[in-house]
XYZ file of C-alpha atoms in Angstrom:
478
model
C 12.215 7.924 30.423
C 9.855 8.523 27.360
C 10.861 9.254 23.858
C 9.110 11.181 21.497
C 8.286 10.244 18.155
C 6.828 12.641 15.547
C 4.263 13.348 12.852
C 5.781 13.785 9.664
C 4.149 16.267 6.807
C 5.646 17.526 4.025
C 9.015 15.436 4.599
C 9.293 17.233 8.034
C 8.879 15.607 11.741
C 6.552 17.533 13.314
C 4.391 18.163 16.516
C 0.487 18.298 16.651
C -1.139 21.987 16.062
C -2.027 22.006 19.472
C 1.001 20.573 21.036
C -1.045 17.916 22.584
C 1.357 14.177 22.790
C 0.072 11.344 23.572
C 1.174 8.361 25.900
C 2.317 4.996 24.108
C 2.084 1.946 26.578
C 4.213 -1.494 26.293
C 1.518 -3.748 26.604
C 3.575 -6.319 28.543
C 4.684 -4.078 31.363
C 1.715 -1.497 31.095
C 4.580 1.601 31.566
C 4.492 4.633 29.476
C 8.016 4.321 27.226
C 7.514 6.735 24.008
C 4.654 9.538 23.296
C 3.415 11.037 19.922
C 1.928 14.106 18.912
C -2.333 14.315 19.450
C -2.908 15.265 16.130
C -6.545 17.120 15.074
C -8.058 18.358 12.571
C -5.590 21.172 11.469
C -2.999 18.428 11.284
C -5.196 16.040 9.431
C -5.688 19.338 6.791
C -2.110 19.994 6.564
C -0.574 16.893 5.527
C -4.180 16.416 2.964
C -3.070 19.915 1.565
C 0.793 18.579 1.652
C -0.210 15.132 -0.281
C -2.393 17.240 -2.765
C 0.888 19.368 -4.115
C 3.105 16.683 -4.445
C 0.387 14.667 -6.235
C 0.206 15.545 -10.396
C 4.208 15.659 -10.052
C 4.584 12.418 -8.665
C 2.308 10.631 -11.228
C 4.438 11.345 -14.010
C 7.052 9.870 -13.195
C 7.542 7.005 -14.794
C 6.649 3.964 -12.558
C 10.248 2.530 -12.722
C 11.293 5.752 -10.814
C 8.840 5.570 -8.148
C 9.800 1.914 -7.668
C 13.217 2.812 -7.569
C 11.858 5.107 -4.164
C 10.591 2.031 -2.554
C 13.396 0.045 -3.046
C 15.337 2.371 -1.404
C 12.911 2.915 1.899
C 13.048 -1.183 1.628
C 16.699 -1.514 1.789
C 16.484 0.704 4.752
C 14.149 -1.209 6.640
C 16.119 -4.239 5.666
C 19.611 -2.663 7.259
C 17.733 -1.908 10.510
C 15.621 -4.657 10.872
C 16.554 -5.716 14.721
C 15.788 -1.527 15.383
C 12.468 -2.145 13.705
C 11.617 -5.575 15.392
C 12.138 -4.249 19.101
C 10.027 -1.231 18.331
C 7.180 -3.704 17.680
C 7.911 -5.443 20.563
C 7.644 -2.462 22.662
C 4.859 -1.060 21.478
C 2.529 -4.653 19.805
C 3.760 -7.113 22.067
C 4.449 -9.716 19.613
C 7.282 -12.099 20.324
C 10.881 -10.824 18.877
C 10.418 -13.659 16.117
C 7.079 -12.871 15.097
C 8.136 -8.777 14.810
C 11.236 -9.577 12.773
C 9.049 -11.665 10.772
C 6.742 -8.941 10.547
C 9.668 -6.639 9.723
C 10.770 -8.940 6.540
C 6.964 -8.819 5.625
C 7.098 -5.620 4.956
C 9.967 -5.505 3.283
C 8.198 -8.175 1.217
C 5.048 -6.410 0.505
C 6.882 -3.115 -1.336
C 9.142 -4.777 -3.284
C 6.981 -7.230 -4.621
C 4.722 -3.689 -5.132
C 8.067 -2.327 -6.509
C 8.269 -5.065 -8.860
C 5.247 -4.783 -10.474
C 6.254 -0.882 -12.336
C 6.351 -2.457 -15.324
C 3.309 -4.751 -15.319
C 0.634 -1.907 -15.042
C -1.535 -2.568 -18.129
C -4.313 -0.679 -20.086
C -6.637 -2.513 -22.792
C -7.397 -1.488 -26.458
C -10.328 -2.249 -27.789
C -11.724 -1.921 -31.327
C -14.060 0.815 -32.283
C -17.464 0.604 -33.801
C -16.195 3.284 -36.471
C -13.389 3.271 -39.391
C -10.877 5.816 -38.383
C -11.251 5.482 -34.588
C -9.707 4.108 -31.592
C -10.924 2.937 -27.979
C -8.076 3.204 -24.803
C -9.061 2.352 -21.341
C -6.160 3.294 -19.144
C -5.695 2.927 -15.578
C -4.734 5.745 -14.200
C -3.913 6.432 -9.754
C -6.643 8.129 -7.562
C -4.282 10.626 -6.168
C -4.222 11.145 -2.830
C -5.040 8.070 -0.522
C -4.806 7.376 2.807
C -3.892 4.567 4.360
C -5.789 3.743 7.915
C -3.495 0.831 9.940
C -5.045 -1.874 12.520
C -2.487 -2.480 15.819
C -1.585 -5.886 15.217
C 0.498 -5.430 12.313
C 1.827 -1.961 12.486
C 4.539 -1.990 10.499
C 3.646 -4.627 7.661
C 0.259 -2.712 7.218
C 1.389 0.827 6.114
C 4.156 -1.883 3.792
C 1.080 -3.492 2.207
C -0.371 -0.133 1.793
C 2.231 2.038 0.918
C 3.817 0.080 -1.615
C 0.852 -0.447 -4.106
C -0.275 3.294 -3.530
C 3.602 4.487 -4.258
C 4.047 2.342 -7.392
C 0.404 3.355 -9.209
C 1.241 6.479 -8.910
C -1.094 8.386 -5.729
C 0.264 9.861 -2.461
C -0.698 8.729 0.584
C -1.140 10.033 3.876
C -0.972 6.777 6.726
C -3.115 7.155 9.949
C -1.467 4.520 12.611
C -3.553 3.312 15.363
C -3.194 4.906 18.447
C -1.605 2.211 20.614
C 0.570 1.814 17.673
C 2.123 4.897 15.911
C 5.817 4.785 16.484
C 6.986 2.452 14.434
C 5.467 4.225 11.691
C 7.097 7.471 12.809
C 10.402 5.246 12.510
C 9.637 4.221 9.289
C 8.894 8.410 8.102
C 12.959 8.406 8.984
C 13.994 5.979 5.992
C 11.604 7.632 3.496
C 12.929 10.997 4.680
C 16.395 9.224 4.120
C 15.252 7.338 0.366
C 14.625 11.346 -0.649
C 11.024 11.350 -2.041
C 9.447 14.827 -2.780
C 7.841 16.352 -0.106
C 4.171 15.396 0.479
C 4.240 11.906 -1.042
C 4.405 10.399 1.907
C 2.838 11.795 5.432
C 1.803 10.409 8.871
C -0.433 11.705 11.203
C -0.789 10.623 15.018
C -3.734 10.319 17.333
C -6.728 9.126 18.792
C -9.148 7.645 16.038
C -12.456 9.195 15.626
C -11.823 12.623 15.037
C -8.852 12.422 13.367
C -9.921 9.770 10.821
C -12.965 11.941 10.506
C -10.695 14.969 9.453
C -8.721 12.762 7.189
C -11.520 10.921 5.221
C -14.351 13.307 4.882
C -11.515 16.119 3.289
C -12.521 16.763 -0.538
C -9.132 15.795 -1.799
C -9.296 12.288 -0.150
C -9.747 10.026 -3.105
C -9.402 6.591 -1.964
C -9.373 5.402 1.552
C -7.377 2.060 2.590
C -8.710 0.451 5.763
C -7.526 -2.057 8.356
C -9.608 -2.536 10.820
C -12.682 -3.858 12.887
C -16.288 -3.686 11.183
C -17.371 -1.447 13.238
C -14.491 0.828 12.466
C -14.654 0.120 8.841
C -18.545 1.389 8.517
C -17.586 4.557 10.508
C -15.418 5.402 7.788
C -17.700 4.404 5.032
C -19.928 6.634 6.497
C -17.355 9.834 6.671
C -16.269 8.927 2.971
C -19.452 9.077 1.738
C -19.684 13.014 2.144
C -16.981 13.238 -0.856
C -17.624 9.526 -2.193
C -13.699 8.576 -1.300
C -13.249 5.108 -3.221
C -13.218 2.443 -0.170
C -10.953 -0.378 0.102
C -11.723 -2.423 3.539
C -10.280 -5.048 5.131
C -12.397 -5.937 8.429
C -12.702 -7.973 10.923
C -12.943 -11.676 10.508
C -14.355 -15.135 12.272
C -12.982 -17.742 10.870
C -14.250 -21.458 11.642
C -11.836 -24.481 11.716
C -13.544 -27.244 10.645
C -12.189 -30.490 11.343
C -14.201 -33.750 9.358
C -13.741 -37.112 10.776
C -11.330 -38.295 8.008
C -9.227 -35.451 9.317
C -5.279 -35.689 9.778
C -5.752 -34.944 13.427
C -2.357 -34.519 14.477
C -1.873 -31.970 11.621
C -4.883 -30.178 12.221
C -4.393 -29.569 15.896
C -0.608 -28.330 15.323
C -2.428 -25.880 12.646
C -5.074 -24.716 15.000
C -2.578 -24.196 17.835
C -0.257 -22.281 15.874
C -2.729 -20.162 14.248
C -4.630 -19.231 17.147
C -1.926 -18.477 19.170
C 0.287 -16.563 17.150
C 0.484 -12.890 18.255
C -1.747 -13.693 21.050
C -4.616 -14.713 18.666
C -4.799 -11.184 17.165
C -4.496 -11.680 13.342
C -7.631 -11.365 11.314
C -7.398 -14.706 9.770
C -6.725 -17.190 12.665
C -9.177 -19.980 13.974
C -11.422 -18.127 16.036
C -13.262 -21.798 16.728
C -13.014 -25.161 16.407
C -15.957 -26.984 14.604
C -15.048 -30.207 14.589
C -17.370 -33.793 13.962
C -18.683 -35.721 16.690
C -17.006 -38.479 15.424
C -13.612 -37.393 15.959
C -13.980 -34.809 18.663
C -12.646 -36.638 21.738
C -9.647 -37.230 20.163
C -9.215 -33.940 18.666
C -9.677 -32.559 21.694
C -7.295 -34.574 23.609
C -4.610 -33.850 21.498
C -5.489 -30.268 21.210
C -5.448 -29.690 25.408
C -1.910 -31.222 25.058
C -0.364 -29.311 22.387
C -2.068 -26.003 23.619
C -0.478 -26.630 27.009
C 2.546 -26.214 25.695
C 2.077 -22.516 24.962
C 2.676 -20.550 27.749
C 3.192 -16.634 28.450
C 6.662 -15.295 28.102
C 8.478 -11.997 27.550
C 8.310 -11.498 24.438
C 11.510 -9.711 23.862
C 13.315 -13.069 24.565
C 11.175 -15.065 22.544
C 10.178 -16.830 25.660
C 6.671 -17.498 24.835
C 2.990 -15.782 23.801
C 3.469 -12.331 24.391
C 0.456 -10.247 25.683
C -2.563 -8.825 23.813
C -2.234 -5.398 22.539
C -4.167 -2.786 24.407
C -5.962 -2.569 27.416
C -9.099 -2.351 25.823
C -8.898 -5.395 23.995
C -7.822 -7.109 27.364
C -11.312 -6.680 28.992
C -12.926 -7.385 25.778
C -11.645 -11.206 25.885
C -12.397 -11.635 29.777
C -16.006 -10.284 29.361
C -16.355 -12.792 26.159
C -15.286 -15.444 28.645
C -17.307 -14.813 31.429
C -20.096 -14.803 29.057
C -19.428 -17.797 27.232
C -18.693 -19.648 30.715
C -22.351 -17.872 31.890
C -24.330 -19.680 29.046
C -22.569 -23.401 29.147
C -19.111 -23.053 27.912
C -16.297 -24.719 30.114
C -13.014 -23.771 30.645
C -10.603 -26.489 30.136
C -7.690 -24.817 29.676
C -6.489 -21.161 30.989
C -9.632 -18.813 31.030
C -7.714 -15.972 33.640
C -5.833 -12.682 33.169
C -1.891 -13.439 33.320
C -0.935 -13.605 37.655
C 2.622 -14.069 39.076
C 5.077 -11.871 36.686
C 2.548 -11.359 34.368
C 0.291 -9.522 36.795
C 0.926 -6.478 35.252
C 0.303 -5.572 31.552
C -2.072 -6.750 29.310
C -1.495 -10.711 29.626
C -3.803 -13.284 29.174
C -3.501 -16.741 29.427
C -3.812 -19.222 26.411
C -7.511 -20.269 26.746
C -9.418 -23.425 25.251
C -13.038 -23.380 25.582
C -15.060 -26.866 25.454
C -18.956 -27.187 25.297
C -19.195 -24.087 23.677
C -22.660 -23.800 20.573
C -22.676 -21.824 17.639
C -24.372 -18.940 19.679
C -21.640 -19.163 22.965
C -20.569 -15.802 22.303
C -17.183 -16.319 21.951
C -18.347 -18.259 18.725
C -20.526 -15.675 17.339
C -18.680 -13.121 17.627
C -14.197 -12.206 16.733
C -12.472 -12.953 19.975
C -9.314 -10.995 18.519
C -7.078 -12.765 21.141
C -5.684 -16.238 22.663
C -9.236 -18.046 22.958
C -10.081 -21.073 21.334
C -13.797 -22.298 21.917
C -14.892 -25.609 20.539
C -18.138 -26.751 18.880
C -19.094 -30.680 18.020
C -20.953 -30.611 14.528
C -22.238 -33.777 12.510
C -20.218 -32.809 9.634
C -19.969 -30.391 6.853
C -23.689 -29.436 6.280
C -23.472 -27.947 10.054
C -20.334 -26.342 9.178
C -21.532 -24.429 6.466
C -24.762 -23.561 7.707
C -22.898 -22.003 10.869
C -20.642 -20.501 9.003
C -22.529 -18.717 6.143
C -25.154 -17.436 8.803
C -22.296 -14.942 9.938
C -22.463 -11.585 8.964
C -18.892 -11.474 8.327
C -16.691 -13.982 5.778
C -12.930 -12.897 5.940
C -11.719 -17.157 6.420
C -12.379 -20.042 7.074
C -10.241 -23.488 7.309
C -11.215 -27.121 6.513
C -9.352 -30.165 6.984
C -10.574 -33.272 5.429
C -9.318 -36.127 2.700
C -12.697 -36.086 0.535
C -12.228 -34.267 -2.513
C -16.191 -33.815 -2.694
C -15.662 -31.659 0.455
C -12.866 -29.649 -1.307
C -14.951 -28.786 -4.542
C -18.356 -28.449 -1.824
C -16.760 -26.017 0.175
C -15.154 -23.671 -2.816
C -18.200 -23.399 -3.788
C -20.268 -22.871 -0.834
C -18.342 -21.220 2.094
C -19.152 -17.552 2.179
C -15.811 -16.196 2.833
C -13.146 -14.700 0.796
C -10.133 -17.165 1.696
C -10.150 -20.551 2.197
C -7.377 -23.072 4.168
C -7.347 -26.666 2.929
C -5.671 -28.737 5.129
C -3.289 -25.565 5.732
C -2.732 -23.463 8.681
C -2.676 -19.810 8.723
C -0.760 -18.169 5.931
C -0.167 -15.536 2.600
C 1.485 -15.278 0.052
C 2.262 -11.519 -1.370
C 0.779 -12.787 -5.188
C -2.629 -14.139 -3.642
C -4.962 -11.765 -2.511
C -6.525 -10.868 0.931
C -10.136 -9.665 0.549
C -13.075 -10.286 2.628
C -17.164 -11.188 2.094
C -20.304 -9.838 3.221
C -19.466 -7.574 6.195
C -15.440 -8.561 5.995
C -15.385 -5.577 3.465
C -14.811 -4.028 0.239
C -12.265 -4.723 -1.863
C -8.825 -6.113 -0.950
C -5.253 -6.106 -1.121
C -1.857 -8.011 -2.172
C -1.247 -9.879 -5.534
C -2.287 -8.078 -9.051
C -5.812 -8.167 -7.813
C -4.513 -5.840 -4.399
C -2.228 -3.254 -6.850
C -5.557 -2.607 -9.252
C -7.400 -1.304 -6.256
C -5.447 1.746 -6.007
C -5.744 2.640 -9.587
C -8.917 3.716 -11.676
C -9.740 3.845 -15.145
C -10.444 6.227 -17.747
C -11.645 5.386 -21.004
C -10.400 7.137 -24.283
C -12.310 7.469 -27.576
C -9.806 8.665 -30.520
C -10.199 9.599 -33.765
C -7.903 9.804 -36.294
């Protein structure tokens, strides 16, 4: 038995124009549980049109009051956070830990938004002129939209909404399509918090045309992207018809680079956790190990024997690494594999789809990858799943010359005790976070931006919140 789970436009659940639904899978069983309308075009136009009257009443309000809004929608959240954390289990196929971590994330991400009401600043400047006065204030976009990846489906349209809400714009969120009903769900508790119709819309569907629809309209002002590079320059290239303000967060390849005066056992618990956590699909993880000749036998001993430890379980008992999100992104990492294996890679650990009770679904098994080069293409390129290849390096020079001749710089992680290395790599690695003898994490105050072709802009912290506002600049006399 399926449910259905609706669009939601001008504070109404509603079906697509053409009454087209779509199937939603659980990507551990592969069976169809929930559907969602197929929206189009005509949808994508309605809830633009719905966002675009609610928009000049919403931004004058004073911020307080909109804050007030996303407290309520997070209190909700926070009362039905087991609801929330199965529906990502049903439909991401995280463990039940990771999705009600995932739930208090977003929670996280608009009140810390919610917080900030009162901290929007302008400047004033003095004037070259007796008599006059310069303003620059920052004023919102209007409406936004705000395009989610799968692997976070919830705590995306949080780390969107929020910042959009607070500043002052509407915002219309696009889900991915293996993803959309917990963002239906979470259309119920604004509904419930009682914001004006239109601040807040969602839209179902497959991606191409109905992204299309939604950020080549005229009255898209700022688009917020999650998403793969590929996805992210489709958009660029849609937005550019009305010259939509961009913010992009894109896909990643982050080295782990492990010196020789490296805490091994530290590092190896840190590159084990963060590879394997949601099946390896976050866009900051380890996506390979470059570690120094020196110390790379006993790295990679202890590595093979913590990794070993992770095995596949249902995730709805917590029982281990739950599968990989869609079908699509299942014969992705067996093709990167196969390839990798084909030019002088070696599988030492795992390397096969999930067999036995995890025959079925979109399983595969925790994977470590020895004799792999920088060009073993499950180095050069984002695995997005639970595969770990491993490259010996002399040291940091061959670190940061692999690492900076990437395209993309969303990461990267270093573990050493020199404090020459520490200051070196600030300076030189070409990516927008770095990890200093840290694993994988973020804080809602820092800020999550990428380099080069990891995108444009950013979000989280006072950095993330002054990407959905512009500014306009006031000359007075008086």
């Amino acid at each position: 038995m399926t449910t259905y789970y609706k669009a939601f436009i001008a504070n109404d659940f509603t079906d697509a124009a053409s009454g087209e639904r779509r199937p939603v899978r659980n990507p551990a069983t592969g069976a169809v549980w929930a559907e969602v309308p197929e929206c189009g075009p005509e949808d994508a136009k309605r809830a633009i049109a719905a966002a675009e009257a609610a928009r000049r009443d919403w931004a004058r309000l004073p911020s307080v009051e909109r804050a007030g809004y996303i407290y309520k929608i997070a209190e909700a959240l926070r009362a039905e956070r087991d609801h929330f954390a199965r529906l990502l289990v049903m439909e991401q196929g995280k463990p039940l830990a990771e999705a009600g971590a995932e739930v208090d994330d977003t929670i996280r991400y608009m009140t810390y938004a919610a917080e900030a009401a009162r901290r929007i600043q302008g400047e004033i400047l003095p004037a070259d002129a007796a008599g006059e006065q310069l303003f620059i204030y920052r004023v919102p976009y209007g409406t936004t939209l705000g395009i989610c990846a799968y692997n976070y489906p919830l705590a995306l349209i949080g780390r969107k909404l929020g910042p959009a809400l607070v500043t002052g714009n509407v915002i219309v969120i696009k889900p991915h399509e293996a993803t959309p009903v917990t963002g239906s769900e979470f259309c119920r508790l604004v509904q419930g918090a009682g914001l004006p119709a239109g601040v807040v819309g969602l839209v179902t569907g497959g991606g191409a045309e109905l992204g299309s629809a939604l950020v080549s309209n005229p009255a898209t002002r700022l688009v917020s992207v999650t998403g793969s590079t590929r996805a992210g320059q489709a958009i660029a290239a849609a937005a550019a018809q009305n010259l939509a303000a961009l913010s992009l967060e894109l896909g990643g390849n982050a080295p782990f680079i492990v010196l020789e005066d490296a805490d091994l056992d530290a590092a190896v618990e840190a590159a084990v956790v963060a590879r394997f956590a949601n099946a390896g699909q976050v866009c900051i993880c380890n996506e390979s190990v470059l570690v120094a000749d020196s110390v790379a036998e006993a790295f990679t001993e202890k590595l093979l024997s913590r990794a070993a430890q992770v095995r596949l379980g249902d995730p709805m008992k917590n029982a281990g690494m739950g599968p990989v999100s869609t079908e699509g992104a299942l014969d992705r990492i067996e093709a990167l594999v196969e390839t990798s294996v084909a030019s002088g890679a070696r599988v030492a650990l795992g390397g096969r789809r999930g067999r036995g009770d995890f025959a079925t679904g979109n399983w595969y098994e925790p994977t470590v990858l020895l004799d792999a080069q920088p060009d073993t293409p499950a180095v050069a390129e984002e695995i997005f799943g639970p595969v770990m290849p491993v490259v010996r390096i002399g040291g940091l020079e061959d670190a940061l010359r692999i690492t900076n001749a990437r395209p993309d710089g969303l990461s990267a992680y270093l573990w050493t005790r020199d404090a020459g290395n520490y200051m070196r790599a600030i300076h030189e690695l070409e990516t927008g976070t770095i990890f200093l003898n840290k694993g994988i994490s973020g804080y809602v105050q820092g800020y999550h931006n990428g380099h080069k072709r990891s995108g444009l802009g950013g979000e989280d912290g006072i950095h993330g919140l002054e990407g959905f506002l512009q500014k306009r600049t006031v000359y007075m006399q008086y």
